[in-house]
Amino acid sequence: MKCPNCGGEVSVNDLKCPYCGTPNPEGIAFHQEVHKRRRFNQYLKDKTMEQMRLPLAHRILNLSLVILFLIVFLLLLVDLGMFLIAEDAFASFRLPDDYEQQMAQMYEEEQYGELDAFMDQYEIEPADYPVYTQITLLHNDYADFLSNSMECSEALSQGIIPDKYQINFVIKYTLELLYPDIPAYPDIYPENQPILNVWQEEALIYLSGVFGISSEELSALNPDGEPYYLLSTNSLSRLEESVIERWKEAGYHEADN
């Protein structure tokens, strides 16, 4: 198009003539229309984004609630599982209602090891049942005597002299049965005395028949009836050596190392 002032060529996009600077009405109208359309397009864009934002926010909120619900549900399951496990564990340590009857039955049936384990499992106060506690302590010495005497007998059955520590243990637990030393229960209860008498007799018979130790030798070793740990170590060693010499004379030999 031509500029009305100077006749120069003017583009429809020009706001004024590039030659004389005369305003171009068509260019001004064109730019106003473009600006108007841009504002309208921005309005549509903002309106569309606003309309989309609300459903998106709802979806995000719903997803968050679902995730939160799942987390809470899983935590409840974990808590329930831990509670059930703890309940089962606690039940195994809960004192039975008939615990006294069970203890009495174990005592009457001479299940002293089981009685000891039962009292320990349920943390039963020893002072509340002194008769039971005393017999379980005595039974521990008797069980140790049995274990070591069986090992000695096994070695001798093969013609082998038992190890010195086994000989020492048999003598030790025999003396602890003969001269019990339980500070909390210094006197043997009448209910336990017959049981202890049987164990003492069994230990003496074993020492006499297998070790060749007479009751007189034991009395000479401990004339005052003192606890084992107060006895002379030298006297005990001499007694053990005399037992080994008897076995050697009888044809037994020491184990090959």
PDB file of C-alpha atoms in Angstrom:
ATOM      1  CA  MET A   1       0.000   0.000   0.000  1.00  0.00           C
ATOM      2  CA  LYS A   2       1.059   3.620  -0.598  1.00  0.00           C
ATOM      3  CA  CYS A   3       1.671   6.204   2.068  1.00  0.00           C
ATOM      4  CA  PRO A   4      -0.905   8.993   1.626  1.00  0.00           C
ATOM      5  CA  ASN A   5       1.688  11.582   2.542  1.00  0.00           C
ATOM      6  CA  CYS A   6       4.816  10.675   0.568  1.00  0.00           C
ATOM      7  CA  GLY A   7       3.616   7.834  -1.637  1.00  0.00           C
ATOM      8  CA  GLY A   8       6.172   5.356  -0.291  1.00  0.00           C
ATOM      9  CA  GLU A   9       5.429   1.670   0.050  1.00  0.00           C
ATOM     10  CA  VAL A  10       4.033   0.873   3.505  1.00  0.00           C
ATOM     11  CA  SER A  11       3.403  -2.678   4.841  1.00  0.00           C
ATOM     12  CA  VAL A  12       0.159  -3.530   6.520  1.00  0.00           C
ATOM     13  CA  ASN A  13       2.196  -4.494   9.603  1.00  0.00           C
ATOM     14  CA  ASP A  14       3.873  -1.077   9.846  1.00  0.00           C
ATOM     15  CA  LEU A  15       2.491   1.330  12.424  1.00  0.00           C
ATOM     16  CA  LYS A  16       3.886   4.303  10.465  1.00  0.00           C
ATOM     17  CA  CYS A  17       5.513   5.083   7.117  1.00  0.00           C
ATOM     18  CA  PRO A  18       9.167   4.050   7.151  1.00  0.00           C
ATOM     19  CA  TYR A  19      10.025   7.082   4.954  1.00  0.00           C
ATOM     20  CA  CYS A  20       8.127  10.043   6.353  1.00  0.00           C
ATOM     21  CA  GLY A  21       6.838   8.674   9.690  1.00  0.00           C
ATOM     22  CA  THR A  22       3.193   9.286   8.935  1.00  0.00           C
ATOM     23  CA  PRO A  23       0.954   7.006  11.081  1.00  0.00           C
ATOM     24  CA  ASN A  24      -0.506   4.023   9.228  1.00  0.00           C
ATOM     25  CA  PRO A  25      -4.172   3.539  10.275  1.00  0.00           C
ATOM     26  CA  GLU A  26      -4.376   0.053   8.826  1.00  0.00           C
ATOM     27  CA  GLY A  27      -1.184  -1.050  10.582  1.00  0.00           C
ATOM     28  CA  ILE A  28      -2.442   0.387  13.867  1.00  0.00           C
ATOM     29  CA  ALA A  29      -5.774  -1.423  13.442  1.00  0.00           C
ATOM     30  CA  PHE A  30      -3.944  -4.651  12.573  1.00  0.00           C
ATOM     31  CA  HIS A  31      -1.785  -4.512  15.716  1.00  0.00           C
ATOM     32  CA  GLN A  32      -4.805  -3.687  17.870  1.00  0.00           C
ATOM     33  CA  GLU A  33      -6.596  -6.738  16.459  1.00  0.00           C
ATOM     34  CA  VAL A  34      -3.568  -8.946  17.069  1.00  0.00           C
ATOM     35  CA  HIS A  35      -3.259  -7.648  20.623  1.00  0.00           C
ATOM     36  CA  LYS A  36      -6.971  -8.235  21.185  1.00  0.00           C
ATOM     37  CA  ARG A  37      -6.718 -11.811  19.915  1.00  0.00           C
ATOM     38  CA  ARG A  38      -3.673 -12.483  22.090  1.00  0.00           C
ATOM     39  CA  ARG A  39      -5.516 -11.251  25.177  1.00  0.00           C
ATOM     40  CA  PHE A  40      -8.511 -13.406  24.259  1.00  0.00           C
ATOM     41  CA  ASN A  41      -6.309 -16.458  23.701  1.00  0.00           C
ATOM     42  CA  GLN A  42      -4.605 -15.902  27.063  1.00  0.00           C
ATOM     43  CA  TYR A  43      -8.020 -15.626  28.688  1.00  0.00           C
ATOM     44  CA  LEU A  44      -9.077 -18.937  27.123  1.00  0.00           C
ATOM     45  CA  LYS A  45      -5.827 -20.567  28.205  1.00  0.00           C
ATOM     46  CA  ASP A  46      -6.174 -19.359  31.802  1.00  0.00           C
ATOM     47  CA  LYS A  47      -9.816 -20.408  31.894  1.00  0.00           C
ATOM     48  CA  THR A  48      -8.999 -23.863  30.551  1.00  0.00           C
ATOM     49  CA  MET A  49      -6.153 -24.360  33.033  1.00  0.00           C
ATOM     50  CA  GLU A  50      -8.410 -23.272  35.871  1.00  0.00           C
ATOM     51  CA  GLN A  51     -11.068 -25.754  34.798  1.00  0.00           C
ATOM     52  CA  MET A  52      -8.479 -28.537  34.510  1.00  0.00           C
ATOM     53  CA  ARG A  53      -6.807 -27.694  37.807  1.00  0.00           C
ATOM     54  CA  LEU A  54      -9.794 -28.592  39.998  1.00  0.00           C
ATOM     55  CA  PRO A  55     -10.289 -32.202  38.708  1.00  0.00           C
ATOM     56  CA  LEU A  56      -6.534 -32.751  38.830  1.00  0.00           C
ATOM     57  CA  ALA A  57      -6.449 -31.543  42.418  1.00  0.00           C
ATOM     58  CA  HIS A  58      -9.341 -33.875  43.209  1.00  0.00           C
ATOM     59  CA  ARG A  59      -7.553 -36.808  41.620  1.00  0.00           C
ATOM     60  CA  ILE A  60      -4.350 -36.050  43.511  1.00  0.00           C
ATOM     61  CA  LEU A  61      -6.288 -35.680  46.750  1.00  0.00           C
ATOM     62  CA  ASN A  62      -8.141 -38.948  46.174  1.00  0.00           C
ATOM     63  CA  LEU A  63      -4.902 -40.759  45.354  1.00  0.00           C
ATOM     64  CA  SER A  64      -3.293 -39.352  48.497  1.00  0.00           C
ATOM     65  CA  LEU A  65      -6.228 -40.530  50.592  1.00  0.00           C
ATOM     66  CA  VAL A  66      -6.024 -44.025  49.079  1.00  0.00           C
ATOM     67  CA  ILE A  67      -2.278 -44.214  49.734  1.00  0.00           C
ATOM     68  CA  LEU A  68      -2.789 -42.941  53.287  1.00  0.00           C
ATOM     69  CA  PHE A  69      -5.508 -45.531  53.872  1.00  0.00           C
ATOM     70  CA  LEU A  70      -3.256 -48.318  52.586  1.00  0.00           C
ATOM     71  CA  ILE A  71      -0.414 -47.180  54.849  1.00  0.00           C
ATOM     72  CA  VAL A  72      -2.707 -47.070  57.887  1.00  0.00           C
ATOM     73  CA  PHE A  73      -4.138 -50.479  56.979  1.00  0.00           C
ATOM     74  CA  LEU A  74      -0.666 -52.009  56.635  1.00  0.00           C
ATOM     75  CA  LEU A  75       0.409 -50.491  59.954  1.00  0.00           C
ATOM     76  CA  LEU A  76      -2.669 -51.954  61.615  1.00  0.00           C
ATOM     77  CA  LEU A  77      -1.833 -55.374  60.166  1.00  0.00           C
ATOM     78  CA  VAL A  78       1.749 -55.107  61.426  1.00  0.00           C
ATOM     79  CA  ASP A  79       0.548 -54.038  64.884  1.00  0.00           C
ATOM     80  CA  LEU A  80      -1.948 -56.888  64.963  1.00  0.00           C
ATOM     81  CA  GLY A  81       0.728 -59.398  63.949  1.00  0.00           C
ATOM     82  CA  MET A  82       3.139 -58.116  66.582  1.00  0.00           C
ATOM     83  CA  PHE A  83       0.388 -58.221  69.192  1.00  0.00           C
ATOM     84  CA  LEU A  84      -0.482 -61.829  68.348  1.00  0.00           C
ATOM     85  CA  ILE A  85       3.188 -62.839  68.435  1.00  0.00           C
ATOM     86  CA  ALA A  86       3.692 -61.077  71.760  1.00  0.00           C
ATOM     87  CA  GLU A  87       0.502 -62.642  73.106  1.00  0.00           C
ATOM     88  CA  ASP A  88       1.699 -66.130  72.156  1.00  0.00           C
ATOM     89  CA  ALA A  89       5.124 -65.476  73.653  1.00  0.00           C
ATOM     90  CA  PHE A  90       3.570 -64.112  76.835  1.00  0.00           C
ATOM     91  CA  ALA A  91       1.175 -67.050  77.053  1.00  0.00           C
ATOM     92  CA  SER A  92       4.113 -69.469  77.102  1.00  0.00           C
ATOM     93  CA  PHE A  93       5.429 -67.678  80.204  1.00  0.00           C
ATOM     94  CA  ARG A  94       2.093 -67.075  81.909  1.00  0.00           C
ATOM     95  CA  LEU A  95       1.889 -69.012  85.131  1.00  0.00           C
ATOM     96  CA  PRO A  96      -0.709 -71.796  84.738  1.00  0.00           C
ATOM     97  CA  ASP A  97      -3.667 -71.734  87.095  1.00  0.00           C
ATOM     98  CA  ASP A  98      -2.809 -75.223  88.342  1.00  0.00           C
ATOM     99  CA  TYR A  99       0.919 -74.595  88.692  1.00  0.00           C
ATOM    100  CA  GLU A 100       0.986 -75.733  92.322  1.00  0.00           C
ATOM    101  CA  GLN A 101      -0.667 -79.025  91.407  1.00  0.00           C
ATOM    102  CA  GLN A 102       1.833 -79.495  88.583  1.00  0.00           C
ATOM    103  CA  MET A 103       4.743 -78.810  90.919  1.00  0.00           C
ATOM    104  CA  ALA A 104       3.387 -81.210  93.520  1.00  0.00           C
ATOM    105  CA  GLN A 105       2.939 -83.915  90.887  1.00  0.00           C
ATOM    106  CA  MET A 106       6.497 -83.477  89.594  1.00  0.00           C
ATOM    107  CA  TYR A 107       7.792 -83.654  93.151  1.00  0.00           C
ATOM    108  CA  GLU A 108       5.825 -86.813  93.929  1.00  0.00           C
ATOM    109  CA  GLU A 109       6.938 -88.449  90.675  1.00  0.00           C
ATOM    110  CA  GLU A 110      10.571 -87.516  91.415  1.00  0.00           C
ATOM    111  CA  GLN A 111      10.831 -85.403  88.265  1.00  0.00           C
ATOM    112  CA  TYR A 112      13.172 -82.966  89.942  1.00  0.00           C
ATOM    113  CA  GLY A 113      14.903 -81.805  86.777  1.00  0.00           C
ATOM    114  CA  GLU A 114      11.531 -80.943  85.226  1.00  0.00           C
ATOM    115  CA  LEU A 115      10.502 -79.242  88.464  1.00  0.00           C
ATOM    116  CA  ASP A 116      13.642 -77.109  88.388  1.00  0.00           C
ATOM    117  CA  ALA A 117      13.018 -76.134  84.751  1.00  0.00           C
ATOM    118  CA  PHE A 118       9.335 -75.375  85.499  1.00  0.00           C
ATOM    119  CA  MET A 119      10.205 -73.033  88.369  1.00  0.00           C
ATOM    120  CA  ASP A 120      12.847 -71.335  86.271  1.00  0.00           C
ATOM    121  CA  GLN A 121      10.570 -70.904  83.232  1.00  0.00           C
ATOM    122  CA  TYR A 122       7.806 -69.214  85.198  1.00  0.00           C
ATOM    123  CA  GLU A 123      10.220 -67.370  87.515  1.00  0.00           C
ATOM    124  CA  ILE A 124       8.625 -68.835  90.611  1.00  0.00           C
ATOM    125  CA  GLU A 125      10.136 -67.363  93.748  1.00  0.00           C
ATOM    126  CA  PRO A 126      12.361 -70.041  95.367  1.00  0.00           C
ATOM    127  CA  ALA A 127      11.675 -68.762  98.879  1.00  0.00           C
ATOM    128  CA  ASP A 128       7.944 -69.439  98.399  1.00  0.00           C
ATOM    129  CA  TYR A 129       8.605 -73.165  97.897  1.00  0.00           C
ATOM    130  CA  PRO A 130      11.717 -74.006  99.945  1.00  0.00           C
ATOM    131  CA  VAL A 131      11.145 -77.783  99.918  1.00  0.00           C
ATOM    132  CA  TYR A 132      10.975 -77.855  96.131  1.00  0.00           C
ATOM    133  CA  THR A 133      13.903 -75.478  95.766  1.00  0.00           C
ATOM    134  CA  GLN A 134      16.105 -77.493  98.099  1.00  0.00           C
ATOM    135  CA  ILE A 135      15.426 -80.792  96.353  1.00  0.00           C
ATOM    136  CA  THR A 136      16.161 -79.275  92.924  1.00  0.00           C
ATOM    137  CA  LEU A 137      19.518 -77.976  94.177  1.00  0.00           C
ATOM    138  CA  LEU A 138      20.379 -81.359  95.657  1.00  0.00           C
ATOM    139  CA  HIS A 139      19.237 -83.045  92.467  1.00  0.00           C
ATOM    140  CA  ASN A 140      21.649 -80.903  90.443  1.00  0.00           C
ATOM    141  CA  ASP A 141      24.545 -82.411  92.424  1.00  0.00           C
ATOM    142  CA  TYR A 142      23.081 -85.889  92.026  1.00  0.00           C
ATOM    143  CA  ALA A 143      22.652 -85.411  88.260  1.00  0.00           C
ATOM    144  CA  ASP A 144      26.275 -84.255  87.977  1.00  0.00           C
ATOM    145  CA  PHE A 145      27.382 -87.294  89.980  1.00  0.00           C
ATOM    146  CA  LEU A 146      25.435 -89.594  87.650  1.00  0.00           C
ATOM    147  CA  SER A 147      26.826 -87.971  84.504  1.00  0.00           C
ATOM    148  CA  ASN A 148      30.457 -88.224  85.587  1.00  0.00           C
ATOM    149  CA  SER A 149      30.110 -91.694  87.119  1.00  0.00           C
ATOM    150  CA  MET A 150      28.648 -92.965  83.830  1.00  0.00           C
ATOM    151  CA  GLU A 151      31.622 -91.547  81.923  1.00  0.00           C
ATOM    152  CA  CYS A 152      34.004 -93.242  84.357  1.00  0.00           C
ATOM    153  CA  SER A 153      32.163 -96.556  84.009  1.00  0.00           C
ATOM    154  CA  GLU A 154      32.267 -96.254  80.213  1.00  0.00           C
ATOM    155  CA  ALA A 155      36.044 -95.774  80.266  1.00  0.00           C
ATOM    156  CA  LEU A 156      36.596 -98.635  82.705  1.00  0.00           C
ATOM    157  CA  SER A 157      34.454-100.957  80.583  1.00  0.00           C
ATOM    158  CA  GLN A 158      37.065-100.447  77.856  1.00  0.00           C
ATOM    159  CA  GLY A 159      39.949-101.118  80.239  1.00  0.00           C
ATOM    160  CA  ILE A 160      40.880 -97.432  80.314  1.00  0.00           C
ATOM    161  CA  ILE A 161      41.507 -95.370  83.436  1.00  0.00           C
ATOM    162  CA  PRO A 162      39.138 -92.351  83.430  1.00  0.00           C
ATOM    163  CA  ASP A 163      40.520 -88.848  83.162  1.00  0.00           C
ATOM    164  CA  LYS A 164      41.521 -87.217  86.429  1.00  0.00           C
ATOM    165  CA  TYR A 165      38.900 -84.497  86.116  1.00  0.00           C
ATOM    166  CA  GLN A 166      36.162 -87.147  85.888  1.00  0.00           C
ATOM    167  CA  ILE A 167      37.526 -88.913  88.963  1.00  0.00           C
ATOM    168  CA  ASN A 168      37.642 -85.573  90.744  1.00  0.00           C
ATOM    169  CA  PHE A 169      34.052 -84.744  89.787  1.00  0.00           C
ATOM    170  CA  VAL A 170      32.708 -88.088  91.019  1.00  0.00           C
ATOM    171  CA  ILE A 171      34.401 -87.596  94.394  1.00  0.00           C
ATOM    172  CA  LYS A 172      33.357 -83.926  94.488  1.00  0.00           C
ATOM    173  CA  TYR A 173      29.659 -84.523  93.882  1.00  0.00           C
ATOM    174  CA  THR A 174      29.631 -87.507  96.244  1.00  0.00           C
ATOM    175  CA  LEU A 175      30.986 -85.281  99.007  1.00  0.00           C
ATOM    176  CA  GLU A 176      28.478 -82.551  98.147  1.00  0.00           C
ATOM    177  CA  LEU A 177      25.677 -85.101  98.487  1.00  0.00           C
ATOM    178  CA  LEU A 178      27.085 -86.381 101.777  1.00  0.00           C
ATOM    179  CA  TYR A 179      27.685 -82.894 103.180  1.00  0.00           C
ATOM    180  CA  PRO A 180      25.188 -80.540 101.513  1.00  0.00           C
ATOM    181  CA  ASP A 181      26.067 -76.871 101.684  1.00  0.00           C
ATOM    182  CA  ILE A 182      23.050 -74.743 100.773  1.00  0.00           C
ATOM    183  CA  PRO A 183      23.258 -71.522 102.831  1.00  0.00           C
ATOM    184  CA  ALA A 184      19.624 -70.593 102.189  1.00  0.00           C
ATOM    185  CA  TYR A 185      18.493 -74.042 103.394  1.00  0.00           C
ATOM    186  CA  PRO A 186      21.107 -75.262 105.884  1.00  0.00           C
ATOM    187  CA  ASP A 187      18.876 -77.994 107.300  1.00  0.00           C
ATOM    188  CA  ILE A 188      17.460 -80.756 105.132  1.00  0.00           C
ATOM    189  CA  TYR A 189      13.668 -80.713 105.176  1.00  0.00           C
ATOM    190  CA  PRO A 190      12.065 -83.942 106.455  1.00  0.00           C
ATOM    191  CA  GLU A 191      10.303 -84.424 103.119  1.00  0.00           C
ATOM    192  CA  ASN A 192      13.631 -84.354 101.281  1.00  0.00           C
ATOM    193  CA  GLN A 193      15.724 -86.407 103.701  1.00  0.00           C
ATOM    194  CA  PRO A 194      14.603 -89.883 102.480  1.00  0.00           C
ATOM    195  CA  ILE A 195      15.345 -88.883  98.898  1.00  0.00           C
ATOM    196  CA  LEU A 196      18.778 -87.568  99.831  1.00  0.00           C
ATOM    197  CA  ASN A 197      19.504 -90.749 101.805  1.00  0.00           C
ATOM    198  CA  VAL A 198      18.943 -92.836  98.654  1.00  0.00           C
ATOM    199  CA  TRP A 199      21.259 -90.634  96.599  1.00  0.00           C
ATOM    200  CA  GLN A 200      23.925 -90.696  99.296  1.00  0.00           C
ATOM    201  CA  GLU A 201      23.786 -94.476  99.545  1.00  0.00           C
ATOM    202  CA  GLU A 202      23.991 -94.818  95.756  1.00  0.00           C
ATOM    203  CA  ALA A 203      27.054 -92.558  95.615  1.00  0.00           C
ATOM    204  CA  LEU A 204      28.786 -94.428  98.468  1.00  0.00           C
ATOM    205  CA  ILE A 205      28.139 -97.783  96.810  1.00  0.00           C
ATOM    206  CA  TYR A 206      29.622 -96.500  93.564  1.00  0.00           C
ATOM    207  CA  LEU A 207      32.698 -95.058  95.256  1.00  0.00           C
ATOM    208  CA  SER A 208      33.219 -98.273  97.199  1.00  0.00           C
ATOM    209  CA  GLY A 209      32.536-100.696  94.352  1.00  0.00           C
ATOM    210  CA  VAL A 210      34.142 -98.845  91.426  1.00  0.00           C
ATOM    211  CA  PHE A 211      36.683 -96.484  92.968  1.00  0.00           C
ATOM    212  CA  GLY A 212      37.533 -98.735  95.901  1.00  0.00           C
ATOM    213  CA  ILE A 213      37.083 -95.852  98.344  1.00  0.00           C
ATOM    214  CA  SER A 214      35.642 -96.888 101.675  1.00  0.00           C
ATOM    215  CA  SER A 215      33.400 -94.768 103.859  1.00  0.00           C
ATOM    216  CA  GLU A 216      36.255 -94.692 106.380  1.00  0.00           C
ATOM    217  CA  GLU A 217      38.521 -93.028 103.815  1.00  0.00           C
ATOM    218  CA  LEU A 218      35.878 -90.418 103.103  1.00  0.00           C
ATOM    219  CA  SER A 219      35.387 -89.803 106.809  1.00  0.00           C
ATOM    220  CA  ALA A 220      39.141 -89.414 107.250  1.00  0.00           C
ATOM    221  CA  LEU A 221      39.187 -86.986 104.329  1.00  0.00           C
ATOM    222  CA  ASN A 222      36.439 -84.880 105.887  1.00  0.00           C
ATOM    223  CA  PRO A 223      36.218 -85.623 109.630  1.00  0.00           C
ATOM    224  CA  ASP A 224      34.374 -82.380 110.407  1.00  0.00           C
ATOM    225  CA  GLY A 225      31.762 -82.725 107.659  1.00  0.00           C
ATOM    226  CA  GLU A 226      32.851 -79.522 105.942  1.00  0.00           C
ATOM    227  CA  PRO A 227      31.729 -78.423 102.455  1.00  0.00           C
ATOM    228  CA  TYR A 228      33.763 -79.746  99.563  1.00  0.00           C
ATOM    229  CA  TYR A 229      35.396 -76.410  98.722  1.00  0.00           C
ATOM    230  CA  LEU A 230      36.949 -76.223 102.220  1.00  0.00           C
ATOM    231  CA  LEU A 231      38.708 -79.578 101.961  1.00  0.00           C
ATOM    232  CA  SER A 232      42.438 -79.862 101.472  1.00  0.00           C
ATOM    233  CA  THR A 233      43.398 -79.984  97.806  1.00  0.00           C
ATOM    234  CA  ASN A 234      46.425 -82.109  98.626  1.00  0.00           C
ATOM    235  CA  SER A 235      44.295 -84.668 100.466  1.00  0.00           C
ATOM    236  CA  LEU A 236      41.909 -84.907  97.522  1.00  0.00           C
ATOM    237  CA  SER A 237      44.787 -85.320  95.068  1.00  0.00           C
ATOM    238  CA  ARG A 238      46.289 -88.139  97.162  1.00  0.00           C
ATOM    239  CA  LEU A 239      42.923 -89.897  97.258  1.00  0.00           C
ATOM    240  CA  GLU A 240      42.567 -89.611  93.475  1.00  0.00           C
ATOM    241  CA  GLU A 241      46.099 -90.966  92.953  1.00  0.00           C
ATOM    242  CA  SER A 242      45.373 -93.920  95.219  1.00  0.00           C
ATOM    243  CA  VAL A 243      42.300 -94.750  93.123  1.00  0.00           C
ATOM    244  CA  ILE A 244      44.353 -94.619  89.913  1.00  0.00           C
ATOM    245  CA  GLU A 245      47.026 -96.884  91.443  1.00  0.00           C
ATOM    246  CA  ARG A 246      44.369 -99.462  92.382  1.00  0.00           C
ATOM    247  CA  TRP A 247      43.121 -99.509  88.811  1.00  0.00           C
ATOM    248  CA  LYS A 248      46.627 -99.885  87.432  1.00  0.00           C
ATOM    249  CA  GLU A 249      47.227-102.823  89.744  1.00  0.00           C
ATOM    250  CA  ALA A 250      43.970-104.324  88.492  1.00  0.00           C
ATOM    251  CA  GLY A 251      45.235-104.131  84.889  1.00  0.00           C
ATOM    252  CA  TYR A 252      43.648-100.920  83.657  1.00  0.00           C
ATOM    253  CA  HIS A 253      45.742 -98.536  81.581  1.00  0.00           C
ATOM    254  CA  GLU A 254      45.710 -94.836  80.924  1.00  0.00           C
ATOM    255  CA  ALA A 255      44.248 -93.577  77.668  1.00  0.00           C
ATOM    256  CA  ASP A 256      46.629 -92.996  74.781  1.00  0.00           C
ATOM    257  CA  ASN A 257      47.004 -89.313  73.958  1.00  0.00           C
TER     258      ASN A 257
END
